[in-house]
Coordinates of C-alpha atoms in Angstrom, one line a residue:
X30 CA -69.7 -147.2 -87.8
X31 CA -70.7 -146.8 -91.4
X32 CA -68.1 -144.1 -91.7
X33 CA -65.2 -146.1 -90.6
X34 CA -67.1 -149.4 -92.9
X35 CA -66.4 -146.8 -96.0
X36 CA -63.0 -145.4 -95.1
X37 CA -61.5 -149.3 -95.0
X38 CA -63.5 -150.0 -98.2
X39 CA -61.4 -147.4 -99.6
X40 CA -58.5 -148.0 -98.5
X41 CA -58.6 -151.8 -99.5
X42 CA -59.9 -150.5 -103.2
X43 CA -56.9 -148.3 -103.5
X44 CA -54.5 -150.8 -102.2
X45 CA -55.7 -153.2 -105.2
X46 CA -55.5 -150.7 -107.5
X47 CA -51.6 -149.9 -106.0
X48 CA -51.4 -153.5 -107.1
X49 CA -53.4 -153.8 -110.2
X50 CA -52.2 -150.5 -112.0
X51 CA -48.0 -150.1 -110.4
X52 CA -48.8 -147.0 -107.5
X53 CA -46.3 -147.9 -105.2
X54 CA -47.7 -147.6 -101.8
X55 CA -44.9 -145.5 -100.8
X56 CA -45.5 -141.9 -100.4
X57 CA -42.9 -140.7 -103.4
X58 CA -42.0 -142.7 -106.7
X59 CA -40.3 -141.6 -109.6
X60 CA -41.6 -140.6 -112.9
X61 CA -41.0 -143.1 -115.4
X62 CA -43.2 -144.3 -118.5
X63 CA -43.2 -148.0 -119.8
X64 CA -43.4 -147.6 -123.5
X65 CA -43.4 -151.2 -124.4
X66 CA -41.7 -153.0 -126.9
X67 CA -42.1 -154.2 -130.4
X68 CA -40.6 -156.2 -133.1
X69 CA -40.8 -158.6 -135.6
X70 CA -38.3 -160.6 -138.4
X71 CA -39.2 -161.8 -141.8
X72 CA -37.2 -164.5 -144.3
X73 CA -38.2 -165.8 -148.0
X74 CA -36.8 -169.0 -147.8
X75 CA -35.5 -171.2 -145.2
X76 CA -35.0 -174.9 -146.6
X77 CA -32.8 -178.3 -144.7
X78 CA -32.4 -181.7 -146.5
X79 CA -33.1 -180.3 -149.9
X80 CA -32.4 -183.5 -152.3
X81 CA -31.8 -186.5 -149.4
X82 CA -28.5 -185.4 -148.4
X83 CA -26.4 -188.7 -146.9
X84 CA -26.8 -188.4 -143.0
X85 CA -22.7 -188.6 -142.6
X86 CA -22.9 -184.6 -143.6
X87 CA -26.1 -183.7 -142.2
X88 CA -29.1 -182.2 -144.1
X89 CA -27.8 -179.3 -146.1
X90 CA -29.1 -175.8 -145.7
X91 CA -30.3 -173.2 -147.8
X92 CA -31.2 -170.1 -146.1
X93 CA -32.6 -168.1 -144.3
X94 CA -33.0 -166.0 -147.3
X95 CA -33.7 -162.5 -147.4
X96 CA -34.1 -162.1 -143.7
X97 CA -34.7 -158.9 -142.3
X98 CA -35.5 -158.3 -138.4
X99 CA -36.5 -154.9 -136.3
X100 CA -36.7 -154.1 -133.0
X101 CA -37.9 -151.3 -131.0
X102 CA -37.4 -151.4 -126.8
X103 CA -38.8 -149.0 -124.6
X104 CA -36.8 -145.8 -125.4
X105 CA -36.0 -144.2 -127.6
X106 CA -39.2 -144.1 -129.5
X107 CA -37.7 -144.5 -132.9
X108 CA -39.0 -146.3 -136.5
X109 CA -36.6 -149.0 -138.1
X110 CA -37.3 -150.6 -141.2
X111 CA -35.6 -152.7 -143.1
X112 CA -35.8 -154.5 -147.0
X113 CA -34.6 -157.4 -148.4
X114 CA -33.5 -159.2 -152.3
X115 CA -33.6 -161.6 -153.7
X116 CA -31.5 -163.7 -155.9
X117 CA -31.1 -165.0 -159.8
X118 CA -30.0 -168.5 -161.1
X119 CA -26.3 -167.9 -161.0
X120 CA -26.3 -165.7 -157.5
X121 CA -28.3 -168.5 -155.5
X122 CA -26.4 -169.9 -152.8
X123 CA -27.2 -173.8 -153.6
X124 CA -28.1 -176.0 -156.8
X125 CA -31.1 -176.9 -155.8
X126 CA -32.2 -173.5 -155.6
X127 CA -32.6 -172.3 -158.9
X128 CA -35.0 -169.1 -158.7
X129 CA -35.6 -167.1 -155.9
X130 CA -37.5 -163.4 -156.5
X131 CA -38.1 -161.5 -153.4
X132 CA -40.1 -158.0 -153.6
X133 CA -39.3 -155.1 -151.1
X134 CA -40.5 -156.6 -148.1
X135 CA -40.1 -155.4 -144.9
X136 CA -40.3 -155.4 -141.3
X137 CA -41.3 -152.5 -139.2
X138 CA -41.7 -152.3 -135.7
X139 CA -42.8 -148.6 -134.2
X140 CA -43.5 -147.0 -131.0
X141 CA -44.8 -143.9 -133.4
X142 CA -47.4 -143.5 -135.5
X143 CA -47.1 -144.6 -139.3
X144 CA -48.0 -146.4 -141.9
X145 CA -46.6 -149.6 -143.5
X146 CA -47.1 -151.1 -147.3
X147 CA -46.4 -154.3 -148.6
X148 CA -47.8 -156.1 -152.0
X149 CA -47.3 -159.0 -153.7
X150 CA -45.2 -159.2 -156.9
X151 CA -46.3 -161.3 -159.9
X152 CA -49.6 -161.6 -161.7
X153 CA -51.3 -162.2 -159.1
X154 CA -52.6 -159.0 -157.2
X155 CA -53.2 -159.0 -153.7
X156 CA -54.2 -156.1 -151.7
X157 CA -51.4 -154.2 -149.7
X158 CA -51.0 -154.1 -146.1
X159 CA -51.8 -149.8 -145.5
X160 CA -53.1 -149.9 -142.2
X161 CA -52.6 -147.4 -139.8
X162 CA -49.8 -148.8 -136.7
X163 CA -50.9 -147.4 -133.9
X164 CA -47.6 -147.3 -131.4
X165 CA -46.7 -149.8 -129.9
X166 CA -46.9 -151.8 -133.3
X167 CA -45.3 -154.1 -135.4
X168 CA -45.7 -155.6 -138.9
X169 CA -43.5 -158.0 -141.0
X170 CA -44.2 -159.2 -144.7
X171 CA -42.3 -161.0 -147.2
X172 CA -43.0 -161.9 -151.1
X173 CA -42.3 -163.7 -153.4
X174 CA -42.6 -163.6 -157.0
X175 CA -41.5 -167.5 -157.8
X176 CA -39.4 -169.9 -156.5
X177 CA -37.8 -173.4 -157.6
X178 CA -36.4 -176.0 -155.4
X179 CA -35.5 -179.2 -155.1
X180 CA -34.4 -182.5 -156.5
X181 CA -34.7 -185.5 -156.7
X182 CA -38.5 -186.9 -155.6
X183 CA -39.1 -183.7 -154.4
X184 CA -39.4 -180.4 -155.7
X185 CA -40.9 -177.3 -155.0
X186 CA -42.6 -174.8 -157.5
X187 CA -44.6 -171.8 -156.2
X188 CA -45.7 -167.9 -157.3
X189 CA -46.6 -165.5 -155.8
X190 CA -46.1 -165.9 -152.4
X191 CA -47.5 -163.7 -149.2
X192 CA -46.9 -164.1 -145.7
X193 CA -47.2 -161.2 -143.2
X194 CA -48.2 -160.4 -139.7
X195 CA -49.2 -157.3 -138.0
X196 CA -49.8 -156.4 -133.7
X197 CA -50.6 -153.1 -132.4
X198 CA -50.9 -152.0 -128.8
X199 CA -52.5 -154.3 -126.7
X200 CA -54.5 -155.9 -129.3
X201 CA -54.1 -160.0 -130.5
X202 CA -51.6 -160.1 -133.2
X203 CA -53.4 -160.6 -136.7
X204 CA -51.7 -162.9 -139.6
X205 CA -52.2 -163.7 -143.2
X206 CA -51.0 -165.9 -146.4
X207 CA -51.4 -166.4 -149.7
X208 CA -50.2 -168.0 -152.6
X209 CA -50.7 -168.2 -156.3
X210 CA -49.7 -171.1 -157.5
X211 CA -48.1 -174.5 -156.0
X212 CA -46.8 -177.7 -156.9
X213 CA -44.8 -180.4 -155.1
X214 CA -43.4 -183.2 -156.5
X215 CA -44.8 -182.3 -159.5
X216 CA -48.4 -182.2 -158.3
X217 CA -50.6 -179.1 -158.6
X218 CA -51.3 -178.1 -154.9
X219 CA -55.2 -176.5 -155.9
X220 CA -56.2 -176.3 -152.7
X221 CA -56.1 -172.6 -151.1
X222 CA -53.7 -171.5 -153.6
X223 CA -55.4 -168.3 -154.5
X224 CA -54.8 -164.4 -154.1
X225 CA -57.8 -164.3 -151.4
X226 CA -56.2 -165.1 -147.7
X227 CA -56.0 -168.5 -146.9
X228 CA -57.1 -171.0 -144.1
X229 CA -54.9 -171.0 -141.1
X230 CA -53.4 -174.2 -140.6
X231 CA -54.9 -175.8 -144.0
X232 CA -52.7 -179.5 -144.2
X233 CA -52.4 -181.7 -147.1
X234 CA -50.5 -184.7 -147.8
X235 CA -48.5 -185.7 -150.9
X236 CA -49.2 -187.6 -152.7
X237 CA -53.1 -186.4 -151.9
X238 CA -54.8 -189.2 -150.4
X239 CA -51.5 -190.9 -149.0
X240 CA -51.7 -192.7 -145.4
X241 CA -49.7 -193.7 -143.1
X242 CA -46.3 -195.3 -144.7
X243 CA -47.0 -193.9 -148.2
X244 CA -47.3 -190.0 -147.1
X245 CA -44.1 -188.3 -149.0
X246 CA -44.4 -185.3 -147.6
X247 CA -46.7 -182.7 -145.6
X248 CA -47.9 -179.8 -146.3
X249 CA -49.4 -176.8 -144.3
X250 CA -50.5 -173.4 -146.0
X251 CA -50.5 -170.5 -143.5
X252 CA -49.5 -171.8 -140.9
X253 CA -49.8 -169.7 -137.9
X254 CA -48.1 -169.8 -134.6
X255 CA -48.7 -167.9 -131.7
X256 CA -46.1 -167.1 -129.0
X257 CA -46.7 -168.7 -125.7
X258 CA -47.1 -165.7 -124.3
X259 CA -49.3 -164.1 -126.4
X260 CA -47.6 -161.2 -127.9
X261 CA -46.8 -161.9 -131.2
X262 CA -47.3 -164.5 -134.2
X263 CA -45.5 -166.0 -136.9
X264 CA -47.2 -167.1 -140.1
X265 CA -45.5 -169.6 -142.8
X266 CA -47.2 -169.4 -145.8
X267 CA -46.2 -172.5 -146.6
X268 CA -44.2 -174.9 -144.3
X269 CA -43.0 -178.9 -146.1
X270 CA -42.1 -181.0 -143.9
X271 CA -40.8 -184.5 -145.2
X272 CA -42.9 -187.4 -144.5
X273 CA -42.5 -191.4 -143.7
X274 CA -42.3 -192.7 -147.2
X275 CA -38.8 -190.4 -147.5
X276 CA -35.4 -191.8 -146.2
X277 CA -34.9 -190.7 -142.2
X278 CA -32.0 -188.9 -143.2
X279 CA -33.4 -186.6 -145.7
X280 CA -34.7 -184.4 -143.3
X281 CA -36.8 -182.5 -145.1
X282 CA -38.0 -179.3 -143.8
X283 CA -39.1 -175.9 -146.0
X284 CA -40.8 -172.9 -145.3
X285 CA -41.4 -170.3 -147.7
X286 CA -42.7 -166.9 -146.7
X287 CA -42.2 -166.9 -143.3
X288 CA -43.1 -163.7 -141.1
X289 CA -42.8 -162.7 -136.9
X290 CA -44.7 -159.8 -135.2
X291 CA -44.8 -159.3 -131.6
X292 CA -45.2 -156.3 -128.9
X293 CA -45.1 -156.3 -125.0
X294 CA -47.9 -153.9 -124.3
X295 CA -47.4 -150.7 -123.0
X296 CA -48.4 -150.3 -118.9
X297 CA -50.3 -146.8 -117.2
X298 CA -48.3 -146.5 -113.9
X299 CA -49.3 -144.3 -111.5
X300 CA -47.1 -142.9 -108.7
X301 CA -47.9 -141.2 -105.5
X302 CA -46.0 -138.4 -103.8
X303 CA -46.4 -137.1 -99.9
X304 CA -47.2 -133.0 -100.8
X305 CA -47.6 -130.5 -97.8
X306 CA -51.7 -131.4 -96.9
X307 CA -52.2 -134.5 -98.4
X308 CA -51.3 -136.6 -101.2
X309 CA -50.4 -136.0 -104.9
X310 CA -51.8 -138.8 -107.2
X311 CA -49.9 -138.6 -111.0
X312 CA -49.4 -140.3 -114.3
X313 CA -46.7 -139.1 -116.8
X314 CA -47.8 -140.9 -120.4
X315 CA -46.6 -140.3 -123.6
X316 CA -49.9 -139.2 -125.8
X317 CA -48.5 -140.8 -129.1
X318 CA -48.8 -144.1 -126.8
X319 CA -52.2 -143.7 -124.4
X320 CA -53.9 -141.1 -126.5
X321 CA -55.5 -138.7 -124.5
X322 CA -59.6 -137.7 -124.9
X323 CA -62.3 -135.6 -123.2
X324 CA -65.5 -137.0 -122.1
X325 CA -68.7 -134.8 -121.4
X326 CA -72.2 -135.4 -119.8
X327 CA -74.4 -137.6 -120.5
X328 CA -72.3 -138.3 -123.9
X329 CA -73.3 -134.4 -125.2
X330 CA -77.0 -135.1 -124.9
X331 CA -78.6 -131.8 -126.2
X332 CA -80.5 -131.2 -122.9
X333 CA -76.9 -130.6 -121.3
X334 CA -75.5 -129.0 -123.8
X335 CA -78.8 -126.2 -125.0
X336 CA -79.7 -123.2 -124.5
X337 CA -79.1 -119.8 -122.1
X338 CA -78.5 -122.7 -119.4
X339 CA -76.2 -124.1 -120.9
X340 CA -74.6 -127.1 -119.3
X341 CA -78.8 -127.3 -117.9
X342 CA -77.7 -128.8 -114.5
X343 CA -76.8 -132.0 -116.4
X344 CA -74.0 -134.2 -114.2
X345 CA -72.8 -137.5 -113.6
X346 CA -69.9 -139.7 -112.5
X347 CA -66.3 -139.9 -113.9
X348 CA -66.8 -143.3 -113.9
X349 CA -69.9 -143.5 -116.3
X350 CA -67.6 -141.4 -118.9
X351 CA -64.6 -143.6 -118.5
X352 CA -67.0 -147.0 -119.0
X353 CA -68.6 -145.1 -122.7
X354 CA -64.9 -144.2 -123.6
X355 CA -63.5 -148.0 -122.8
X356 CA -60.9 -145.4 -121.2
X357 CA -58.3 -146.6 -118.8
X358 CA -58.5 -143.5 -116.1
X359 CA -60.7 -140.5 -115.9
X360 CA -60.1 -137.3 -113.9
X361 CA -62.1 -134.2 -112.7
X362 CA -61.5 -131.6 -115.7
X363 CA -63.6 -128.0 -116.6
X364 CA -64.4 -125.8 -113.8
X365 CA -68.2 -126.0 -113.0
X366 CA -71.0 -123.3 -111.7
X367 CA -73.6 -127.0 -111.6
X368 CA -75.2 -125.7 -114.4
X369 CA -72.7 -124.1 -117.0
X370 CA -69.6 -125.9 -118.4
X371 CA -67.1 -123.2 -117.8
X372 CA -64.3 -123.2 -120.7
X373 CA -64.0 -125.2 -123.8
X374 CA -65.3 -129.2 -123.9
X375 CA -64.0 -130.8 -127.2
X376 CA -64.3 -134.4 -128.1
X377 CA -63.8 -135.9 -131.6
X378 CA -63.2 -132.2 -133.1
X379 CA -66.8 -130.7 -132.1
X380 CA -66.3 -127.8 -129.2
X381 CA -69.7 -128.7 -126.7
X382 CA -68.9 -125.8 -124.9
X383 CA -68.1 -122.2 -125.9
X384 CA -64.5 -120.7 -125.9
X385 CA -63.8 -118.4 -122.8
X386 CA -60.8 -116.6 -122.6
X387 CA -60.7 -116.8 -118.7
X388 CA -60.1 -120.0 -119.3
X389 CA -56.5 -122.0 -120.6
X390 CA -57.3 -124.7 -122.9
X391 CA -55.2 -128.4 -122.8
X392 CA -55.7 -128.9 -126.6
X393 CA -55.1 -132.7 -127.9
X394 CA -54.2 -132.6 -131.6
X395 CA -56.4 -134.6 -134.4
X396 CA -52.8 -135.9 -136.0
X397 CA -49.1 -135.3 -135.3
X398 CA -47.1 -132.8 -137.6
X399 CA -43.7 -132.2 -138.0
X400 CA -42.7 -129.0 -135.5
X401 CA -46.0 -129.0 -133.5
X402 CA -46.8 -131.0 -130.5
X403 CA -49.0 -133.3 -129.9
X404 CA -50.6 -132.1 -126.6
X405 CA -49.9 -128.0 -126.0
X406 CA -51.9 -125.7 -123.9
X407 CA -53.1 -122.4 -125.6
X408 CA -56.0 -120.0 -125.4
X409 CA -59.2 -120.5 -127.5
X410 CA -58.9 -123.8 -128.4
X411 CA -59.5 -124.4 -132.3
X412 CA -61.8 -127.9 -132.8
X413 CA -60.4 -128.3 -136.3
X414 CA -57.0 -128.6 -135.0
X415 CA -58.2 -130.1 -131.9
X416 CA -59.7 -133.3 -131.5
X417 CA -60.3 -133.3 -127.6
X418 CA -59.7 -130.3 -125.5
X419 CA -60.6 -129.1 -121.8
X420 CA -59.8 -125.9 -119.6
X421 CA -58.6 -125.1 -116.8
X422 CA -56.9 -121.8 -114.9
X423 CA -53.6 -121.1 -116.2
X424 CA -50.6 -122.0 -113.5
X425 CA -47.1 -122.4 -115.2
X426 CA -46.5 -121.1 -118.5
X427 CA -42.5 -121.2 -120.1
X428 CA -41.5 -123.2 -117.0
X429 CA -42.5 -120.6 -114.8
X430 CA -45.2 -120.2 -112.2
X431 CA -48.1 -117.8 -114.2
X432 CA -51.4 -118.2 -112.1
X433 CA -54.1 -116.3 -113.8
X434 CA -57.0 -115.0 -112.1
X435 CA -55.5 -114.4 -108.9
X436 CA -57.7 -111.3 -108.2
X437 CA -60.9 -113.5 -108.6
X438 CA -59.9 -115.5 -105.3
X439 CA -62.1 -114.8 -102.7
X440 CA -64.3 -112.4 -104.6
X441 CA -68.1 -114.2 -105.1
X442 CA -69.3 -114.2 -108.8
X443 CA -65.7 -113.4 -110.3
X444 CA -64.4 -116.2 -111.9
X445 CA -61.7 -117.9 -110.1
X446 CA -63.6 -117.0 -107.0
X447 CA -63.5 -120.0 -105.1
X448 CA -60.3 -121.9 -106.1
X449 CA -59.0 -120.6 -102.4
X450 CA -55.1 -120.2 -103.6
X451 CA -53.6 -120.7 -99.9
X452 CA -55.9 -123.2 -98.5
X453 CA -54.6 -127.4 -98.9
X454 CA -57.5 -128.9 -100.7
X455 CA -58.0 -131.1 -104.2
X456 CA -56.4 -129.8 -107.0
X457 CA -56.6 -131.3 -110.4
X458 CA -53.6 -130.5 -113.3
X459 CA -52.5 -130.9 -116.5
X460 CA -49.5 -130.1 -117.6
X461 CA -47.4 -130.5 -120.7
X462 CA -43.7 -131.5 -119.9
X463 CA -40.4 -130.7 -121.3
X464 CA -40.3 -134.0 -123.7
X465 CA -44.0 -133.8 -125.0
X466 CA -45.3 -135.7 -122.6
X467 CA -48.3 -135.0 -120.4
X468 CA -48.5 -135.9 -116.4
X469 CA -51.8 -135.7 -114.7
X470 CA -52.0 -135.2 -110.8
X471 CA -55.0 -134.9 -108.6
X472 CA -53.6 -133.6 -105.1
X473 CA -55.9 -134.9 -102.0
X474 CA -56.2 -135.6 -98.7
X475 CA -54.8 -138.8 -97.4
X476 CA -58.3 -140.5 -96.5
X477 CA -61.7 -139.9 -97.4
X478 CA -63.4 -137.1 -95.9
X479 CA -61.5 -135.3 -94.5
X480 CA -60.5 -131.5 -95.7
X481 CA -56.6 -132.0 -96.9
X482 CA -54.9 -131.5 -100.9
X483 CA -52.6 -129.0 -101.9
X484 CA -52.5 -125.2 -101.7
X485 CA -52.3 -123.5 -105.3
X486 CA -48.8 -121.9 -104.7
X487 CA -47.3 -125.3 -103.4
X488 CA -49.3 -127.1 -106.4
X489 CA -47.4 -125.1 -108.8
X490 CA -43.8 -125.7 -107.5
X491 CA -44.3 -129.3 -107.4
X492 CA -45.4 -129.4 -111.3
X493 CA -42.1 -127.1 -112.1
X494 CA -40.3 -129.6 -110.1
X495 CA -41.4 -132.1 -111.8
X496 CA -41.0 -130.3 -115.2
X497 CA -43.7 -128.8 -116.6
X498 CA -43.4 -126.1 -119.4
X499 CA -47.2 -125.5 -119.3
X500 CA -49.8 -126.1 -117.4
X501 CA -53.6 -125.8 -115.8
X502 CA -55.5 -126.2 -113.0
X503 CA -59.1 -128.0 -113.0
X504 CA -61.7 -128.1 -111.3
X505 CA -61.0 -129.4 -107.1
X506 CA -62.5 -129.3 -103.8
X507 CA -65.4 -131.8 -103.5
X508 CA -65.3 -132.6 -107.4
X509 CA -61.7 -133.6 -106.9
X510 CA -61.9 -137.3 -108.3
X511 CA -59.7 -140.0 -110.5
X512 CA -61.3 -143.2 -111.9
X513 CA -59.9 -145.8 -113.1
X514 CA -61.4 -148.5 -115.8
X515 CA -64.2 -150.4 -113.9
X516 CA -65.3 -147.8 -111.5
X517 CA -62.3 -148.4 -109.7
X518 CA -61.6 -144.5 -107.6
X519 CA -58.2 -144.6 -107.0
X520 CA -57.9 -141.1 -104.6
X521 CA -59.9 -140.7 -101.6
X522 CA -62.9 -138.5 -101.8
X523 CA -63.5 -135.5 -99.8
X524 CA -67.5 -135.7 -100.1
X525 CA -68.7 -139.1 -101.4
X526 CA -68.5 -139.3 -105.3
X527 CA -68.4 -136.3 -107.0
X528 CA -70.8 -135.9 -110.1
X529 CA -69.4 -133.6 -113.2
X530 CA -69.6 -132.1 -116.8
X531 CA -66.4 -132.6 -118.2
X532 CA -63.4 -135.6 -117.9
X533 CA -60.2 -135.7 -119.1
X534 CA -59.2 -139.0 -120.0
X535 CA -56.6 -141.6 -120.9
X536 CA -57.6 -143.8 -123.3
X537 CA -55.9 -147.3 -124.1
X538 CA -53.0 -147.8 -126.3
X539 CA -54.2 -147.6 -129.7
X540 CA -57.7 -146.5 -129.4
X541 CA -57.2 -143.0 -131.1
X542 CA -53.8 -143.1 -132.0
X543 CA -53.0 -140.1 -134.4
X544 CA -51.9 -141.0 -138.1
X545 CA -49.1 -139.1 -139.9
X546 CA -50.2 -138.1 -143.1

């Protein structure tokens, strides 16, 4: 009774996750990867009803000025940038525009890693936007050195302008503005006008003080709008709108330094193929987007990780790793003897486990470099180049099936003794395909507790089908397990919840994205 309790337990948990995380409940899907999307659009100057233009031609226009716009959708992965000018007195496209300075501003929107610079011009010095984008990301910024405009009652006098906004991943879109100096109509505009960041949403009234009938115009500084759905914000570093004391046909309406990021977040789908003895659980992400990590026991407490014993029986869940890394899904990684770690354990450059060349190492690079890839299996993984790494037994190398070991099978105390090459049974991989990206599969049976997976030989065709140049094999059988964030086990289990040394993980967009330097 409990038995049967458990098995429809898991089967509702994996149906949610089907729902919660894309597996289509099917028993094949293709491999496809959502990327996401980002962009974003910058302008200096965008100004209507400059100077109370008669309503019988409609407000008069000046701009947008200097606007620049990027865009990158799903695929290809590729960096645009773009830069704007400005204008002089005589090249201005309206009277009442008599000086317009624009620095190189820019908009960039990446599905790579980078970096992206923008100051302010003029004597007034701001600090430049050099952060690391971590892919998906966007950033826009626009400056300007000084700008006149107007006639008439009003006019519009500012320096040193700065408007930008920045989004990366799945984080909430972050906006600033500044501005040197300011006056309008004449009036010194003290308030906020400073190199530090403004107040969001800081509105004045001119003349100060004005109500009601008597307000010429309003003023907001940094004004920041989100999109309604979440993914992007604009910023105006300053935004004049005309007020009631101005003729209804002026229409007044200016914004200087305005600036647009947005990025539709990047998804983990996982797909589920029908394999002769079970099932075949899998995830194809691009590392450069979902970074890939290794977690160890117990967070490399020195008891597990000391000694002649080394490894000192220490074990625990997939899941408690996945929770310390705020990961997104966690599988069964380095062989185990329950007490050694058997191969190398990296994490954050420092090896927790010694280099064994039985073993074939999934090394994730620190940074990306031009000609070397980001994720690459080798032997004797190097922790200066590699910033997480696990092992496995080598099973395609060049394309082509290269199963190491195969002598051990069978044989008590060799190495690969017990990985059981013809029997159907969990199998965990890694493998590095053709286009740099990594796919992750955990065969298993169809339903808890039962005896059901993959046999080795059928486990390495269906990675070379699916294209892998390299790739390992991990630890199986009963430690056979893939977590998802929350605790969440989306594969059914072959002996209740496994308890391990070493996880290799997928962390969320962002999190540990490598910077080119």
């Amino acid at each position: 009774m409990r038995a049967a309790w458990r098995c429809r337990m898991a089967i509702a948990l994996i149906v949610a996750v089907q729902l919660l995380m894309g597996v289509p409940r099917g028993t094949s899907a293709s491999v496809t990867v959502d990327r996401g999307e980002a962009g974003g659009d910058a302008y200096a100057l965008l100004a209507r009803g400059i100077g109370g233009t008669p309503a019988a031609t409609g407000p008069s226009v000046v701009g947008p000025m200097a606007p620049v716009d990027g865009r990158v959708p799903p695929a290809p992965t590729v960096v645009r940038h773009s830069t704007t000018a400005g204008c002089d007195q005589a090249a201005c496209p309206a009277p009442q525009l008599r000086s317009l300075r624009v620095a190189d501003d820019a908009v960039v929107a990446t599905l790579e890693a980078g970096r992206h610079r923008c100051t302010t011009p003029g004597a007034v010095e701001t600090p430049p936007l050099d952060r690391p984008l971590a892919p998906p990301a966007a950033a826009a910024c626009d400056a300007v050195s000084h700008l006149e405009l107007g006639a008439g009652v009003i006019s519009l006098v500012a320096d040193s302008v700065l408007s930008r906004t920045w989004v990366q991943g799945c984080a909430a879109p972050v906006g600033t503005a500044s501005v040197g100096t300011l006056r309008i109509a004449g009036i010194p505009v003290p308030e906020g006008t400073s190199a530090a960041p403004l107040t969001p949403n800081h509105t004045m009234v001119v003349p100060p003080g004005a109500t009601g009938a008597a307000v010429l115009a309003t003023v907001v500084l940094d004004e920041q709008i989100p999109d309604p759905d979440g993914r992007g914000l604009t910023v105006n570093a300053i935004h004049l709108r005309g007020g009631p004391a101005l003729p209804a046909t002026s229409g007044l309406d200016v914004v200087v330094g305005h600036t647009h990021s947005w990025v539709v977040c990047p998804h983990l789908l996982l797909h589920r193929d029908g394999v002769p003895g079970g099932w075949m659980t899998y995830a194809v992400v691009d590392p450069a987007v979902f970074p890939l990590d290794a977690g160890v026991v117990g967070e490399a407490a020195p008891s597990c990780f000391a000694g002649d014993r080394r490894g000192g029986g220490c074990m625990e869940t997939i899941a408690a790793m996945v929770a310390r890394h705020h990961a997104l899904l966690g599988m069964t990684a380095n062989y185990t003897d329950w007490i050694h770690v058997l191969g190398s354990a990296v994490v954050d450059h420092h090896a927790w486990a010694p280099v064994n060349l039985h073993t074939t190492d999934l090394c994730v690079a620190g940074e990306s470099r031009p000609g070397l890839a980001l994720v690459s299996v080798v032997k004797a993984a190097d922790p200066r180049r590699c910033r997480a790494a696990v092992s496995g037994q080598l099973v395609v190398s060049a394309r082509h099936a290269n199963i190491e070991g195969l002598s051990d099978a069978g044989h008590h105390w060799s190495f690969y003794w017990s990985t059981r090459p013809p029997v159907a049974e969990p199998r965990a991989y890694a493998a590095v395909l053709g286009d740099g990206t990594v796919l992750i599969a955990l065969a298993t049976a169809t339903r808890d507790g039962i005896e059901g997976g993959i046999s080795q030989y059928d486990g390495v065709n269906w990675l070379i089908n699916q294209g892998a140049v390299d790739a390992i094999e991990m630890d199986g059988g009963n430690q056979g397990d893939m977590v998802a964030a929350g605790g969440t086990h989306v594969v059914p289990l072959g002996d209740g919840v496994p308890r391990m040394q070493v996880a290799l993980l997928i962390d969320a967009p962002g999190s540990e994205a490598p910077v080119e330097r």
